[in-house]
XYZ file of C-alpha atoms in Angstrom:
599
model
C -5.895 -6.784 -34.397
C -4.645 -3.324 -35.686
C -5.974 -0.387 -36.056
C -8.583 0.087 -38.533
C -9.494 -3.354 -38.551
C -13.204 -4.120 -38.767
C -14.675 -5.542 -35.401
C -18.449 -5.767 -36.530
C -20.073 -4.939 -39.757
C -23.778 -4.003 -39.220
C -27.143 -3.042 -40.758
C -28.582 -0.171 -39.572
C -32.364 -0.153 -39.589
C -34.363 3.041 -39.331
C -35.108 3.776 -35.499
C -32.901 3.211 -32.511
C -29.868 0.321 -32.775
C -27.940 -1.332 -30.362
C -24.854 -2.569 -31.395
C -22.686 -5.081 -29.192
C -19.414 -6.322 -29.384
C -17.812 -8.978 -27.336
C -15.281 -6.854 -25.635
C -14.446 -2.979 -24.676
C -12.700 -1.970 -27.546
C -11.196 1.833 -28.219
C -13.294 3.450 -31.331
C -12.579 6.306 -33.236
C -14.779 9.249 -32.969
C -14.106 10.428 -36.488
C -15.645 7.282 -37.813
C -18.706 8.080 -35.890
C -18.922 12.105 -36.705
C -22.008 13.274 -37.739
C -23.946 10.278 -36.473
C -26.670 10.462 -33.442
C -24.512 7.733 -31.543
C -24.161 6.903 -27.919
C -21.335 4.674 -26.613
C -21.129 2.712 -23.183
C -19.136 0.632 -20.946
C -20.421 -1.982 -19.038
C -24.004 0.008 -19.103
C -22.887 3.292 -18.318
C -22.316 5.973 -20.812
C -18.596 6.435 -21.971
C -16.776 9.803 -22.306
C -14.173 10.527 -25.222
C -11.135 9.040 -24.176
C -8.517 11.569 -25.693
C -9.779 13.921 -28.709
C -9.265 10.538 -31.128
C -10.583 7.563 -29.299
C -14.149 6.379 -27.323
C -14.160 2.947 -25.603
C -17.328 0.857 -25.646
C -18.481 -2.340 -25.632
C -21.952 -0.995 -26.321
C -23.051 1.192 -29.192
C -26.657 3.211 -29.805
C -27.200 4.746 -32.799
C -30.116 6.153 -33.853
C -30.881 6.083 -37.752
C -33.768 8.031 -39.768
C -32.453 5.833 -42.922
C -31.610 2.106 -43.156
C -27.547 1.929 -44.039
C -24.813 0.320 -43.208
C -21.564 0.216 -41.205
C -18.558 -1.296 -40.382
C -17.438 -0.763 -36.859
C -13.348 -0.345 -37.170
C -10.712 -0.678 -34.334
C -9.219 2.546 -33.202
C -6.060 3.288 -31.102
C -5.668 2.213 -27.966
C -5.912 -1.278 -25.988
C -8.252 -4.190 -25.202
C -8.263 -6.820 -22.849
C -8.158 -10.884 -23.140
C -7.828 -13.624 -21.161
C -4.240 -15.331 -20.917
C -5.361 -18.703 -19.794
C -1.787 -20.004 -19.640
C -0.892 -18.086 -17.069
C -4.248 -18.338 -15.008
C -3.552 -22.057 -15.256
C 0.210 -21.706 -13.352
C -2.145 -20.206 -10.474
C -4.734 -22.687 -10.330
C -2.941 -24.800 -8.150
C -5.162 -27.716 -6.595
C -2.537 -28.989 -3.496
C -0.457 -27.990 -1.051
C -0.307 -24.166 -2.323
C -3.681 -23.670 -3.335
C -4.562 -20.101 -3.912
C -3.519 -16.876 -2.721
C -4.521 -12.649 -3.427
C -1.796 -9.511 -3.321
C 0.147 -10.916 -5.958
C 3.546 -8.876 -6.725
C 6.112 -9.122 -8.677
C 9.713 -8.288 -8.726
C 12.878 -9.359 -11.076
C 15.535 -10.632 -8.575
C 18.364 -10.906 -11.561
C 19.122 -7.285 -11.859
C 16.067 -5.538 -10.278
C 14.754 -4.279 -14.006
C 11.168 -3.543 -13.493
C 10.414 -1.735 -17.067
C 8.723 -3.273 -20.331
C 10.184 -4.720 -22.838
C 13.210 -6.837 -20.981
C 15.664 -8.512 -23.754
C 16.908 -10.559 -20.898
C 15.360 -13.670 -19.015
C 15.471 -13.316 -15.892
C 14.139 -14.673 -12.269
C 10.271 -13.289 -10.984
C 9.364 -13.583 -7.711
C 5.780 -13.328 -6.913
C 4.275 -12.718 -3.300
C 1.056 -13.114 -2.283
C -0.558 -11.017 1.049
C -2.487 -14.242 1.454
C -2.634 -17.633 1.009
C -4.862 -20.821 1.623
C -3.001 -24.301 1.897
C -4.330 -27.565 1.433
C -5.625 -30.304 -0.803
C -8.868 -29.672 -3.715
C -10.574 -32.835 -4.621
C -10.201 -32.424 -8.267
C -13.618 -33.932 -9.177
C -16.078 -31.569 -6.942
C -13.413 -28.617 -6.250
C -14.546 -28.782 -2.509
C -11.527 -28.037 -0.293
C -10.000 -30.631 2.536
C -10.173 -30.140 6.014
C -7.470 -29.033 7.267
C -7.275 -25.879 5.217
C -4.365 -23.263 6.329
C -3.959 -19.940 5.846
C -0.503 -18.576 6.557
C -0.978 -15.248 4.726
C 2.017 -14.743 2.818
C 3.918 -16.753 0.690
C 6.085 -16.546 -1.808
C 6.350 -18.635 -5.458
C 9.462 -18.409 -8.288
C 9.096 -18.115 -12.596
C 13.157 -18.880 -13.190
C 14.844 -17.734 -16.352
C 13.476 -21.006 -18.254
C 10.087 -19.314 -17.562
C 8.928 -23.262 -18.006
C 6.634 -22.929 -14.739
C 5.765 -21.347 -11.159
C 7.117 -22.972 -8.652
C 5.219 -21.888 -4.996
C 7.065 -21.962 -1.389
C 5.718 -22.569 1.927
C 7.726 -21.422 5.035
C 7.602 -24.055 8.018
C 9.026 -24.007 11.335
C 11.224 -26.566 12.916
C 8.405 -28.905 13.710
C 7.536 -28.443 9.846
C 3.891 -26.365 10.495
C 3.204 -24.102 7.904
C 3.879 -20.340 8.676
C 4.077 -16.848 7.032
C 7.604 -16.017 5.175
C 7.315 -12.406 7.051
C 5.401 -11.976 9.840
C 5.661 -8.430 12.491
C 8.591 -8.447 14.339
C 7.588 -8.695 18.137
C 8.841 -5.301 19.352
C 6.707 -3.945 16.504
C 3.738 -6.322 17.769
C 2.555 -4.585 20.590
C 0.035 -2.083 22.225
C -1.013 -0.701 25.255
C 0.251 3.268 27.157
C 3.888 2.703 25.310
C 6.420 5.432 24.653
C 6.181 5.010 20.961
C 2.514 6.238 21.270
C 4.054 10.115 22.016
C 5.069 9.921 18.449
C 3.045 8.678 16.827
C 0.622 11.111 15.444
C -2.735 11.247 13.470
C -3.886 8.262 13.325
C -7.577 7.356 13.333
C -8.415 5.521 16.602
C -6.248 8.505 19.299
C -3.706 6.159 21.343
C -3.709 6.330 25.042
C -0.091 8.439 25.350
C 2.633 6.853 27.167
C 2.027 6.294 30.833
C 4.628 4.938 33.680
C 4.419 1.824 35.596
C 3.843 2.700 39.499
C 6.203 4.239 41.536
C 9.407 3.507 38.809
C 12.884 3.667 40.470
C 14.354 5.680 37.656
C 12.499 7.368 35.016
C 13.701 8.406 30.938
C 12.593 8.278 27.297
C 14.735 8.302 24.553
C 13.630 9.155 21.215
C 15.659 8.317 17.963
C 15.334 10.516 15.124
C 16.734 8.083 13.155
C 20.267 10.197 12.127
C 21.715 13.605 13.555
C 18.824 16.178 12.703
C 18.675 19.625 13.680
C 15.552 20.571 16.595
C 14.587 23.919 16.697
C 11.236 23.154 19.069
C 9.757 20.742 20.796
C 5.831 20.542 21.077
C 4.870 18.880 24.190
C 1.166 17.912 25.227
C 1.122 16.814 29.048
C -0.872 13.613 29.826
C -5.029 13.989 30.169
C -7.768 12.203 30.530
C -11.197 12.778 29.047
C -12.733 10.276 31.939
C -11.572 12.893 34.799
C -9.528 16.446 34.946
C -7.736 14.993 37.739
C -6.109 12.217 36.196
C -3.969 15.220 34.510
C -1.866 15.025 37.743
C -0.129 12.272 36.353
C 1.346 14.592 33.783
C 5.196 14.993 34.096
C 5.838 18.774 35.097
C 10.008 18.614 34.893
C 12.247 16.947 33.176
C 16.061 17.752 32.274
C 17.029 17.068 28.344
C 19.858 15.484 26.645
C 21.348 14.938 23.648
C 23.665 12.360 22.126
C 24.701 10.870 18.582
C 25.638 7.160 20.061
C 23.425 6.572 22.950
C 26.250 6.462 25.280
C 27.526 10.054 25.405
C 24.937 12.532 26.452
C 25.192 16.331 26.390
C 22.807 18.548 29.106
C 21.011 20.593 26.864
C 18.839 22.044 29.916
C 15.576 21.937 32.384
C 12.199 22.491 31.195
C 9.170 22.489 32.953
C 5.727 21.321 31.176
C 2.400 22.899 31.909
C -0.474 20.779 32.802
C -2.822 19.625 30.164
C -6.467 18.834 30.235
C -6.668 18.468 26.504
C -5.049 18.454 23.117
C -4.902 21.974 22.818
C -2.926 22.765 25.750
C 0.680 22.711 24.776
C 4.064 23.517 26.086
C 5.995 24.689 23.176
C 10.006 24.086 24.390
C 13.120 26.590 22.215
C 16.567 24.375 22.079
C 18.074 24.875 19.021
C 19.968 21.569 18.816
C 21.062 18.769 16.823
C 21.342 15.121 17.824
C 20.319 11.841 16.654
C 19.199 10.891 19.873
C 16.899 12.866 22.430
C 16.607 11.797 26.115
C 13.988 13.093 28.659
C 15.214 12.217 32.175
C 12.148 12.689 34.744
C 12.393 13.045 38.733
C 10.500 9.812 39.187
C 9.029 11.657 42.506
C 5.345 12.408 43.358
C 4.440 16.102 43.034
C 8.096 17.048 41.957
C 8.217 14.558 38.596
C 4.643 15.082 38.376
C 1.995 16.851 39.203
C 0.128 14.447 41.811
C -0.052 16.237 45.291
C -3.200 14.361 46.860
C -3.547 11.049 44.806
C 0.032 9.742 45.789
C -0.697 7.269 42.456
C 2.627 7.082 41.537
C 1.840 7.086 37.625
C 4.076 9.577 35.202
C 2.627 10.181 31.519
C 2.481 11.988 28.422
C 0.127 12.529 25.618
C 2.639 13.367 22.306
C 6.120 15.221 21.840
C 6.550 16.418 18.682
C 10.182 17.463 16.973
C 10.349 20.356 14.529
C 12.897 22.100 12.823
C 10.963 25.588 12.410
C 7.432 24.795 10.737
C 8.410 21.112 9.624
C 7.402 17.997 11.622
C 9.609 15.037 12.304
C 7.126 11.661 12.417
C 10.703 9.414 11.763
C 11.066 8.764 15.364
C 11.468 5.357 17.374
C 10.494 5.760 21.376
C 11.652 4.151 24.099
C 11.418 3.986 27.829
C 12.409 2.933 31.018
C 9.112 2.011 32.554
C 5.801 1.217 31.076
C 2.072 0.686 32.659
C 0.897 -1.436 29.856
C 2.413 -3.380 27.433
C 0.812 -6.793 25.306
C 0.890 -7.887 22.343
C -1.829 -6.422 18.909
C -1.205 -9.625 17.616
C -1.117 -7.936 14.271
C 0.356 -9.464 10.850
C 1.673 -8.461 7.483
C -0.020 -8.015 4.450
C 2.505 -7.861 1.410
C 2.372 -5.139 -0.439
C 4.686 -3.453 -3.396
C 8.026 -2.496 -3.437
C 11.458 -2.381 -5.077
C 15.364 -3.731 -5.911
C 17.637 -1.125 -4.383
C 20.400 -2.873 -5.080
C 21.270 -6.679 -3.498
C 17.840 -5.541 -1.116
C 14.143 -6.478 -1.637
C 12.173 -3.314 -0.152
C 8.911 -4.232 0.710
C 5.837 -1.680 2.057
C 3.606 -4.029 3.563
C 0.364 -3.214 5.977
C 0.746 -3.963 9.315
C -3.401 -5.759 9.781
C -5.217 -6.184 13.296
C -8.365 -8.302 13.791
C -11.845 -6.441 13.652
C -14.774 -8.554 14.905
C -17.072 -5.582 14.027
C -16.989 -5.764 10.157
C -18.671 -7.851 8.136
C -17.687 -11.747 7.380
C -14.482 -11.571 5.019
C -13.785 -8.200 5.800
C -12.676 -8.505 10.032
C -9.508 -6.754 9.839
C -8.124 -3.648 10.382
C -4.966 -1.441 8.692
C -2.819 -0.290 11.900
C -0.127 0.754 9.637
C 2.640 0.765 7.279
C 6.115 -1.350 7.692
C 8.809 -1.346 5.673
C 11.227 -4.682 4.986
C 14.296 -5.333 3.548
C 15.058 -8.541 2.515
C 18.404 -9.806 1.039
C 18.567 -11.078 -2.468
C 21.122 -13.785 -2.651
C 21.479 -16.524 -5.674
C 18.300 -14.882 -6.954
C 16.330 -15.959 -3.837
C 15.058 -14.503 -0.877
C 17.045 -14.628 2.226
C 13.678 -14.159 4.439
C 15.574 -15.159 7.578
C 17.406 -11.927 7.586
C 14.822 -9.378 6.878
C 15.149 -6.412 8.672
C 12.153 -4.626 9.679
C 10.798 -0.937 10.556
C 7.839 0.758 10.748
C 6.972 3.978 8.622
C 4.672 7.290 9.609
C 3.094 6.195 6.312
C -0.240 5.534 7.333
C -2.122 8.918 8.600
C -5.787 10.160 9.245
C -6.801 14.012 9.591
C -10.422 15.655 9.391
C -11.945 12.246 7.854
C -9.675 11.404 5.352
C -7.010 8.359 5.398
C -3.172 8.191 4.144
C -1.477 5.256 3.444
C 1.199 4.562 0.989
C 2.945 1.212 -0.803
C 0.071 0.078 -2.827
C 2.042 0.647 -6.059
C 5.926 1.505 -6.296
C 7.740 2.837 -9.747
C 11.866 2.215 -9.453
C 12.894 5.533 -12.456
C 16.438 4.521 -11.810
C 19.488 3.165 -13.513
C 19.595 -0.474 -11.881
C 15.713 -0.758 -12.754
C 16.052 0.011 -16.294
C 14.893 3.507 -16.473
C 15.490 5.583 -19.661
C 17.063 8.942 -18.589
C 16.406 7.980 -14.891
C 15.874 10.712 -12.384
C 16.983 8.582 -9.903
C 13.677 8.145 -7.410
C 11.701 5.732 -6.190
C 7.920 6.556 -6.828
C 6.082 4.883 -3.930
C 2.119 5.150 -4.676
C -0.911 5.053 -2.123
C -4.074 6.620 -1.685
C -6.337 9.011 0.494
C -9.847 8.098 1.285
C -12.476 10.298 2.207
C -15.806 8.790 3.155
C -15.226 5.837 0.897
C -13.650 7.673 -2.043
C -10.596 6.651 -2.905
C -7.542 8.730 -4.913
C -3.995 7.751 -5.652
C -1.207 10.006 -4.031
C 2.438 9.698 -4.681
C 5.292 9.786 -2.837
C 9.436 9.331 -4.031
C 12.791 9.333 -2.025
C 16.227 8.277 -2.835
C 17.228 4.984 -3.315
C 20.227 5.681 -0.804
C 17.916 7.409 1.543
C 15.008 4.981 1.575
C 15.111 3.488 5.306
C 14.900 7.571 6.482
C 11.676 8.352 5.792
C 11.951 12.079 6.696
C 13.647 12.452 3.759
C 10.214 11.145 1.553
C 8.515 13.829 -0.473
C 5.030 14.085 -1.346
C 3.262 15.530 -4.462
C 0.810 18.381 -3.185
C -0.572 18.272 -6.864
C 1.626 21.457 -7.850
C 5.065 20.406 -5.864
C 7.147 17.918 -3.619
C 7.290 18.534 0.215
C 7.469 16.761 3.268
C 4.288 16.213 4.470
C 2.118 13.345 3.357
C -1.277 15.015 4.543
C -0.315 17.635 1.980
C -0.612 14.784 -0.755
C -3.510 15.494 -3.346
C -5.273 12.641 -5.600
C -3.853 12.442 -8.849
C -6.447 9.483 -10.336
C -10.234 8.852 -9.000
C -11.483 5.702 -7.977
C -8.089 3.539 -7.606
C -7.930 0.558 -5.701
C -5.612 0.161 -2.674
C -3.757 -2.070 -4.845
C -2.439 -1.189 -8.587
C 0.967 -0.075 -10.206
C 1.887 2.606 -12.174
C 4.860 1.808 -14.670
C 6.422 3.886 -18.087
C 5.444 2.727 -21.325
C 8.100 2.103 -23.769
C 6.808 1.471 -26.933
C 3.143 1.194 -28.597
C -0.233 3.753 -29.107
C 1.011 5.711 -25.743
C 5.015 5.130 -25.323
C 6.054 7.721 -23.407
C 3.005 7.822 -20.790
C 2.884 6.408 -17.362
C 0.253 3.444 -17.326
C -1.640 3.059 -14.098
C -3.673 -0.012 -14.254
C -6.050 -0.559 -10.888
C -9.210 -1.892 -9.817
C -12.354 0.766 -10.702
C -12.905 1.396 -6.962
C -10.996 -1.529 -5.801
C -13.984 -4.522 -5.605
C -16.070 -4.136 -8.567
C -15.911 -6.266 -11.798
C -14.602 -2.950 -13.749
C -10.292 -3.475 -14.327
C -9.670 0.244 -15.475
C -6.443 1.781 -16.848
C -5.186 6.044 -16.557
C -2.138 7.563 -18.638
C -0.454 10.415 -17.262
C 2.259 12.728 -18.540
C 4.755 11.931 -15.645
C 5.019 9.904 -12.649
C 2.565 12.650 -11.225
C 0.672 12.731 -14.328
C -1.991 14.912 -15.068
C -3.519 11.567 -15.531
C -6.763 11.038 -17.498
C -9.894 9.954 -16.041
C -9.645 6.104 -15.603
C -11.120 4.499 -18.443
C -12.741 0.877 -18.003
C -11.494 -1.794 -20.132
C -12.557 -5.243 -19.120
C -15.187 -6.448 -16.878
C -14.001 -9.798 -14.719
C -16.709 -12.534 -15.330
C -16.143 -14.693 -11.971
C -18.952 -12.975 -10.473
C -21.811 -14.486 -12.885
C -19.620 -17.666 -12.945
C -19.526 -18.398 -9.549
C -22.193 -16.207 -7.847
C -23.053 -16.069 -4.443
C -20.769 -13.667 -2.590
C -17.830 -13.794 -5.384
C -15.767 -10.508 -6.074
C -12.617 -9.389 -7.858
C -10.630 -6.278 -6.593
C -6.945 -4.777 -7.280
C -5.686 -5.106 -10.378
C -2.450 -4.405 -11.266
C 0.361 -4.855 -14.411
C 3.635 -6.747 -14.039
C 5.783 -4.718 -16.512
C 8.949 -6.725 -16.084
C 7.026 -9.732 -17.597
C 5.381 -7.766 -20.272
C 5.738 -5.832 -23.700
C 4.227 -2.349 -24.145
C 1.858 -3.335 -26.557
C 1.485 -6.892 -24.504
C 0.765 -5.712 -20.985
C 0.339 -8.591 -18.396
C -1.829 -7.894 -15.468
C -3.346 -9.550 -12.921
C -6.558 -9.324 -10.647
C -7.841 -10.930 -7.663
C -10.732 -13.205 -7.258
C -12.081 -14.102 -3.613
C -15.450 -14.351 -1.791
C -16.703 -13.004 1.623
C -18.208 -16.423 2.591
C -15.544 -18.650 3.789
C -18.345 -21.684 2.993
C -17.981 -20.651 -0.047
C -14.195 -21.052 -0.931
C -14.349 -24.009 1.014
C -17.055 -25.644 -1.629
C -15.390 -23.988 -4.811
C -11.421 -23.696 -4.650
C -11.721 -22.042 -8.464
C -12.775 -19.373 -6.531
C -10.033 -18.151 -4.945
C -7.220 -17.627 -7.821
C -5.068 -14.836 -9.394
C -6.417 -14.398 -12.918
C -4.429 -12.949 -15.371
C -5.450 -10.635 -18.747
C -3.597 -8.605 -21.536
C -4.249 -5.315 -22.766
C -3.190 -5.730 -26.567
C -1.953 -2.338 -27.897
C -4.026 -2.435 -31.290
C-alpha cells in the first residue's frame, strides 16, 4: 500500500460514527481538517504524530449531515505478520522455544538496512526451553530443559535457521555462556570496596581471622592518574563497636606490572561508624595498579584494643582524579572472611562486531524466591563478553569475560545499560561514521522506565572509564548523570539509522510500550540521542486473547541487518508466568516476528 491509497470507504450517518480498520495505520490530518474527529489506538486517544500524520486504528467522527468518505493511507508505517519467519521459530523438538532474541551479521559485522550482500546471522536467545512437543495436543514432554542461552545460525543461503545446543562431555545440555566462577561469587570480598551504588548495600570487604600477611590490590584497569583516594573505614549498623575492625594504617604502593612496586607513603584512616565518615587521602599518582599493605596486628592494623577478634575490614575506597570517579576497578586480596558462590547466570543481551570479536552486554541474574511465579530473579549486574568470530561461527570456548560498573542505583532510580547497541562505524556499514559504539539502556524510577545512552570507542571498549554518557545536553563520564531520551521503553529494544523510506535519515527505536504489554511501539529521533518523538503505538500482539490465561508479550526489537528501510523486520517475545501453562501449550513460548511496511 502507498500513500494515498484508500483503506476504508464509509458512509457517514448524522450523529456520532465509529470507524474501524483492521490495523494501526498512519492518517493524514489534512484529510480530516475541519471535521469533529477523534482518533485512537488500541482504545486510547492518539496524539498527532508529526504536523502531517495521526495513527489510529479507531476513528470517531461526529456528523450533523449524512456524507461520505474515503479513509486514505498517509505517511508513515504499519505492521503485519511475517508468518514465514514465525514458522523458522516454531520449533517442536529438541530446540523448542526461546526469548532475548539478537541478532548480529558475523560476515563483516554490517548491522545497517539495506545490505546488498548475503551474509551469515546469528541469533541468541537469553533463554531457552529444550525438549520434545507432541505435535497433536502441543503439550510439552517431560523432561523439559532450560539451559538459558543458546544460540541458532540463518547462513548466506538464508534457506533456514538452524538452532545449537551446547553439551558437556557427558553430552547434558548446558548454556553456550554461563558466569565465569571468579565472577560467581558473594560474601565480605575485596571487590565489594569498589563497587558502588548498587541497590541492596554490600557488606564491605572483611579479613579472615588473625591473617599472616595482609594486602589489597586494586587494578584500574591501565596506568591512570589518582589525585585522591576516598576511604570509608569498616562499620556496622548492628553495633558501634564492631567499627574496631576497621583498618587504621596501611602503607601504599604503586606499580604498572604487579611485580614492581613503588612506596608512595603511610596513611592512617579514621574510624567510621557510618557512610558519612570519610578519610579523604592526597597522592597525586599514576599507576595501573594500587596496593594497600596492612599491619595484620590487633590494635596497630586495626583498631581492636579489647575484642582481640582478629578481623580487618573496609567499607569502600574510591579513586578520583579531581572531581571524577573511577568505578573500572578489579579488587583483590590476600585474605577473605567469606567467600561462596551467587550462583548467578547470564542473560544475553545486545551487542556488537568490533572487528574478528563478538561483544556481548549481558545481565548477570540471581534467583529471587520473593517475586511472583515467572518473575523469581534478580539483575545483579552487567558483564561484558567477547567472543571470537572464526569461519563465521562462534568460538564460545574462548570467550573472555569482565564485569562492567554498568548497572547503578541512586535515590530510587536504577541504571543499567546493553539493552540495545548501535555500531555508527566503518566496519558496520555506517554512512559518514563517527566512529562510536552507541550502547542503549534505561533508568527506572518507581516502575517508569526511560532509555539512556551511552558510546565509547571501538578500540577502547573493554575500558569502561573511557564510556560517555548523554546528560540530555552533553557526553560525560558518569552514567547517573544519564537522562531519558524516550518514555516507556522496554529493557529490551534497538535503536538503528534509517536509510531510505518516509523517515531516511532518522534513528528508529522500536521497543516494547512499557516492556510487557500487547502495545509494540516505535520513536524517531534526530540523532543517536535524538530528540526523539513520543513513542507512537503501532501494532497490538494478539497471543494474549489467543492463548489467555497468564500469556504476555514484552521487548520488541528490529533486526536491521535482515531488513529494508521501508521493510523493517522485528521481533517480539511471547511467554507466560505459569510454567503449567507452557508446559500444556508449547505455541506459547515463541519469537514472533512482524514488519513495519513504509507506505
Amino acid at each position: 500500500m502507498k500513500t494515498g491509497d484508500i483503506i476504508k470507504q464509509v458512509k457517514l450517518e448524522v450523529g456520532k460514527n465509529i470507524i474501524n480498520l483492521d490495523r494501526i495505520y498512519p492518517l493524514k490530518l489534512d484529510d480530516f481538517k475541519g471535521m469533529n474527529t477523534s482518533f485512537y489506538v488500541n482504545k486510547k486517544p492518539s496524539a498527532a504524530f508529526d504536523t502531517e500524520t495521526i495513527y489510529a486504528d479507531t476513528i470517531e467522527i461526529e456528523c450533523s449531515k449524512a456524507s461520505k468518505i474515503d479513509i486514505l493511507l498517509g505517511k508513515g508505517y504499519y505492521a503485519e505478520k511475517d508468518e514465514k519467519w514465525t514458522s523458522w521459530f516454531n520449533k517442536k523438538q529438541r530446540w523448542a522455544g526461546g526469548d532475548g532474541i539478537y541478532s548480529f551479521n558475523l560476515t563483516n559485522g554490517r548491522d545497517q538496512f539495506d545490505q546488498k550482500e548475503k551474509a551469515t546471522n546469528l541469533f541468541v536467545f537469553g533463554d531457552t526451553l529444550v525438549g520434545r512437543v507432541d505435535e497433536l495436543t502441543k503439550r510439552r514432554y517431560e523432561p523439559l530443559l532450560m539451559p538459558n542461552n543458546s544460540l541458532a545460525y540463518l547462513d548466506k543461503d538464508q534457506e533456514t535457521v538452524k538452532f545449537h545446543l551446547n553439551t558437556t562431555e557427558k553430552d547434558s545440555v548446558t548454556a553456550f555462556f554461563s558466569i565465569d566462577p571468579k565472577y560467581d561469587v558473594k560474601g565480605t570480598l575485596p571487590q565489594n570496596l569498589v563497587t558502588y551504588d548498587q541497590k541492596q548495600p554490600n557488606d564491605g570487604w572483611l579479613s579472615g581471622f588473625n591473617p599472616k600477611y595482609l594486602w589489597l590490590v586494586f587494578d584500574l584497569a591501565k596506568k591512570t592518574k589518582v589525585t585522591d583516594l576516598e576511604i570509608v573505614n569498616y562499620f556496622s549498623h548492628e553495633s558501634k563497636d564492631l567499627s574496631s575492625r576497621g583498618v587504621r594504617i596501611f602503607q601504599l604502593f604503586g606499580s604498572d606490572n604487579e611485580i614492581d612496586w613503588t612506596f608512595v607513603g603511610e596513611y592512617k584512616v579514621e574510624q567510621s561508624f557510618s557512610a558519612s565518615n570519610v578519610t579523604r587521602i592526597k597522592i597525586d599518582q599514576e599507576f595501573r595498579y594500587f596496593k594497600f599493605d596492612i599491619n595484620p596486628s590487633m590494635a596497630i592494623g586495626n583498631y581492636d584494643e579489647n575484642w582481640n577478634e582478629g578481623l580487618f575490614g573496609l567499607k569502600s575506597v574510591k579513586f578520583f582524579d579531581g572531581d571524577r570517579l573511577y568505578r573500572d576497578i578489579h579488587a583483590s586480596g590476600s585474605s577473605v572472611l567469606l567467600e561462596e558462590g551467587a550462583k548467578a547466570w547470564i542473560w544475553l543481551q545486545d551487542g556488537a562486531v568490533i572487528k574478528d570479536q563478538l561483544y556481548f552486554f549481558p545481565y548477570t541474574v540471581v534467583q529471587d524466591l520473593n517475586q511472583p511465579e515467572g518473575l523469581q530473579f534478580g539483575i545483579k549486574g552487567i558483564s561484558m563478553i567477547k567472543v571470537p568470530i572464526v569461519k563465521e561461527r562462534l568460538l564460545h570456548q574462548a570467550s573472555y569475560q569482565k564485569q562492567t560498573p554498568f548497572c547503578l542505583h541512586r535515590d530510587g532510580t536504577d541504571f543499567t545499560v546493553g539493552g540495545a547497541v548501535m555500531a555508527d562505524t566503518v566496519q558496520a556499514g555506517a554512512k559518514s561514521p563517527g566512529n562510536y559504539i552507541y550502547v542503549y539502556g534505561y533508568k527506572t524510577t518507581f516502575g517508569f522506565r526511560q532509555m539512556i545512552a551511552g558510546r565509547v570507542r571501538p578500540e577502547t571498549i573493554e575500558l569502561f572509564d573511557t564510556w560517555e554518557f548523554y546528560d540530555g545536553k552533553k557526553w560525560q563520564p558518569d552514567l547517573l548523570q544519564a537522562q531519558g531520551l524516550i518514555d516507556h521503553i522496554s529493557t529490551e529494544f534497538s535503536v538503528s539509522k534509517l536509510l531510505d523510506g518516509p523517515y531516511e535519515g532518522k534513528y528508529l527505536a522500536v521497543f516494547t510500550f512499557d516492556t510487557n504489554t500487547a502495545e509494540v511501539a516505535f520513536a524517531l529521533g534526530d540523532s543517536p540521542v535524538g530528540p526523539f518523538t513520543d513513542p507512537q503505538v503501532i501494532y497490538i500482539t494478539p497471543e494474549q486473547a489467543t492463548f489467555g490465561k497468564t500469556t504476555y508479550t514484552y521487548n520488541a526489537k528490529a533486526h536491521p541487518q535482515l531488513s529494508e528501510s521501508k521493510s523493517v523486520l522485528v521481533t517480539y517475545n511471547t511467554n507466560t508466568y505459569s510454567f503449567e501453562h507452557n508446559m500444556e501449550c508449547a505455541d506459547v513460548y515463541n519469537p514472533r516476528f512482524i514488519r513495519f511496511i513504509a507506505t
